[in-house]
Structure formats: C-alpha cells, structure tokens
Amino acid sequence: MEQTNRNAGSESGESRIELRAFLNARRVSGYQYFIFFLCFLIMLLDGYDTVVVGFIAPALMQAWTLGHGGVAWMFGMGLSGLALGSFFSGPVADRFGRKGVILGSVALFGAVSLLSAWSSSIAILTFLRFLGGLGLGGAMPNTYTLAAEFCPDRLRATLVAPVGCGISAGGMLCGVLAAHLIGPYGWPSMLIVGGVLPLLLLPLLLFALPESIRYRVASGKGKDRLLATMRAIAPEQEFAGRHFVIEEIAAAGTPVRALFATGLLGGTILLWIAAFSCLLVVYFLGNWLPTLIGGAGIGLSRAALMTAMYLAGNTLGAVVLGYCMDRCNPQYVLAAAFVLAGIAMASFGGLIAAPLLSLLALFVTGVGSGGAMTCINILGAGFYPTPSRATGVSWTLAIGRLGSVCSSFAGGAMLAADWPLESIFAAIAAPIFVAAASMLALSAYRQSLKRFPRPAIILSSS
C-alpha cells in the first residue's frame, strides 16, 4: 500500500481513478444492489439467531423449571459473546479483510445454533449461546462496513438502512416460525432452523460476495480481484493500466489507536454513548417484551401483534430515517427519533390496556430504538476512514452490546422485584434521552472539525 500526505488533486493523470469520486459520479449498478441483497441475507440470519432465545425462553422455563434469573443469565452470556465478537472482529477485518471475517462469523453462529438444539441443560445452552454470540458479534458490524464501502456518499444511509433492516426482518421471521414450530416440534426446532439456514447460505457468500473495494485499495491487497469487482460494477469502463486511490483523512497507527486520534476521539466517545444507550433499550425489549406483555394478561394474538408492531417500527424506521439522513443533518434526524421513542416508551406501561394507543407507542419506540440503531451504525461507517472503519463500527457495536448485557440483568432484576409495568418502561426510557443528547453533541463536534480541516491522505492500490 502506498500512503502519502498530499492534498486532494495534488496527483493527477488519466491512469488514476479516485474510488470515492468514481462511485459518487455513477448511478448504483445492479451488481452493487446484488451485494446489498447478500448483505441483507446475512443480517436477516444474524437477526434471527440473535433474538431466537427470547422466543424460546418461555418454553425453556417450562421445560427445565427455570426462573427469570436463569434465563437472564443465558441472555447475558449470549450478549457478552456478541460484545467480544464485535471487539475482536473489527481490527481483524481492518487488517485481513471484511469478507473472511463475515464468512467465519456466519459459519460459527450457524454451527453453534445447530448444536444448541441438542442442549440438555441451561448451563450447556448458556455456554453455546456465548460461543454463538462471538459469531453474531462479528457478522453484523463487518456486513455494515462492507455494504457502506460499496455506496456513493450521497446515498449511503438510504442504501445501507434497508440492509440493516435484515436484523428486524430476522426477528419477525423468528416470531412467525415460533408460532408454528414451538408447539408441535418444541423449542429445539427454532435453533435447528437458525443453524441450517446460515450454513446453506455460506457457499453462495463464498463465491458471490466480493471483498470491499475500499479495503482492497487501502490495503493494496488483491489488485486482480479488485479489477474484477470494478469491472462487475462498471462493465462499460476500461480499467487496463489504471490504478485506484482513495483520498481521505486517516489517522496514523493501528486501527484501534486511530479511534482515539485527533479528529476522531470526540466522535468515538459520543457514538459509544449513543450505541450503549440505544442497544440497552433494543435488547431489553427484544428479550423481555414477550414476557412483560404476557405477564400483563395480554392474549397471545394481541401479544404477537404488539411485538410485530415494534419490529415493524424497527424496519420502517430504519428506511425512513436513512432516507432523511442523506437529505438533512443526520445527527438531528436521529436525535428527534430518540426523543419521540423515549416519550412513547415511557408512556407504554400506562397505555397497554388501550389497544390502538399501545400499538402506536410500540411502533414509535421501534422507529427510535432498533431503527435508529441501524442508522448509528451507518453514521459510524461514514465517520471513520477506510483503514479503521471496520474497527470503528464494530467497537461502537461492542460498546452497545455492553448496554445490552446490562439490559438482560436489569430486566431480570426488575421482574424479580415485582416492579409495576409503568415503572419498568419509564425507567428503561431514560437511556433513549441520553442517546438523543449524544447525537446533538456529535453534530456540534463534527461542525467544529470542519472549521479546522486536515489534509487528505492518499491510499493507493499500486
């Protein structure tokens, strides 16, 4: 890899193609949409395997005579695996590539899910959920990163948000299958599905999913494969004798060290605060919402509709917020979504007896929690430069996973203490307002950086 400190435009010539400008000047190709579709499938299966324990938890509690504490420990260990997987996968992906980490992660969580179906105790299942979490934690951030690196800047949030909707789509698929599989076939059937589908997807990913073109330029690895990918994106272009460069502001040092460099440190901290706060809420609802609704005496059909409305808010919210982020200040868009979600969640406990209002509150909560978290990942992918992008996105998610671990134990503690439903939802709404404040601070921070621009660094593939 060639790396020189030069201002943009200091090196010219017909042989050079600046990759970012090239993508920005073109319409999105069918091949790029195919890549986004593959990324969506990865997210869908990741989402399924992440939330499946929430749907099988009632059956587990009945089959193994468990209390809320035992289930909370299983939730917590699985989420701890997710956090560790995110911490380790990002630096590995920045050094060795996004594709290999994604393939390894999908293989790991698929195989472990399949094996988990034959668990004979909560201890064994908890251990396997931890191992599977390592794979789940590696797949999501690197899939976001890879998808973002095939996008033009002007459409990054618009295109990557539907990819992120795979997470909530996987949750919805899990809910639909749970209604039809757990009764006649038992809880192991859900884990079998969660293992077989990723393993079936692996061969397609191996042969059809390309490595990130921005990673190949930044690392200088695999120039022949870079050319093949570029020809698939732009078959009408002639790339013979051309070399590719990226002009961007990148911090020196290792990918992890770069997160704390001048110009990135403040944004890193604020993204971490938002992710921690947001994922605390997302996983609290993902793990405990079915239990809380059932404990309130809500019938099965209405409970399923309420959960579906929350997940629909996740999905539609990501798409709408992503569209708005590409056209407005993205931090303001997310701050507004967080505020509305916090108000809706704090009100939900008192509205649960009102069918229409409770559904609306859950939908708005989904928009400003799961939907907004998808957009935080996209925001991170645009904030960090290529050499540390996977680390930046994955570490943001990893810090968020720590919030999700806290949510599993907080939910168990509040239920064990017999907190009323109104108090539980009011308490869990507080972090969402913290996330809103962090987005407003991030907007001010990024504006301050524009007043003191730094020279671009040219990363070259040759």
PDB file of N, CA and C in Angstrom, residues 127 193 357 443:
ATOM      1  N   PHE A 127     -23.585 -21.698  27.620  1.00  0.00           N
ATOM      2  CA  PHE A 127     -22.230 -21.706  27.080  1.00  0.00           C
ATOM      3  C   PHE A 127     -22.249 -21.622  25.551  1.00  0.00           C
ATOM      4  N   VAL A 193     -33.475 -24.444  12.746  1.00  0.00           N
ATOM      5  CA  VAL A 193     -33.662 -23.518  11.626  1.00  0.00           C
ATOM      6  C   VAL A 193     -32.564 -22.453  11.639  1.00  0.00           C
ATOM      7  N   LEU A 357     -53.578   2.738  21.017  1.00  0.00           N
ATOM      8  CA  LEU A 357     -52.512   3.598  21.525  1.00  0.00           C
ATOM      9  C   LEU A 357     -51.267   2.794  21.892  1.00  0.00           C
ATOM     10  N   SER A 443     -23.238  16.351  16.481  1.00  0.00           N
ATOM     11  CA  SER A 443     -23.414  17.335  15.415  1.00  0.00           C
ATOM     12  C   SER A 443     -22.521  18.546  15.646  1.00  0.00           C
TER      13      SER A 443
END
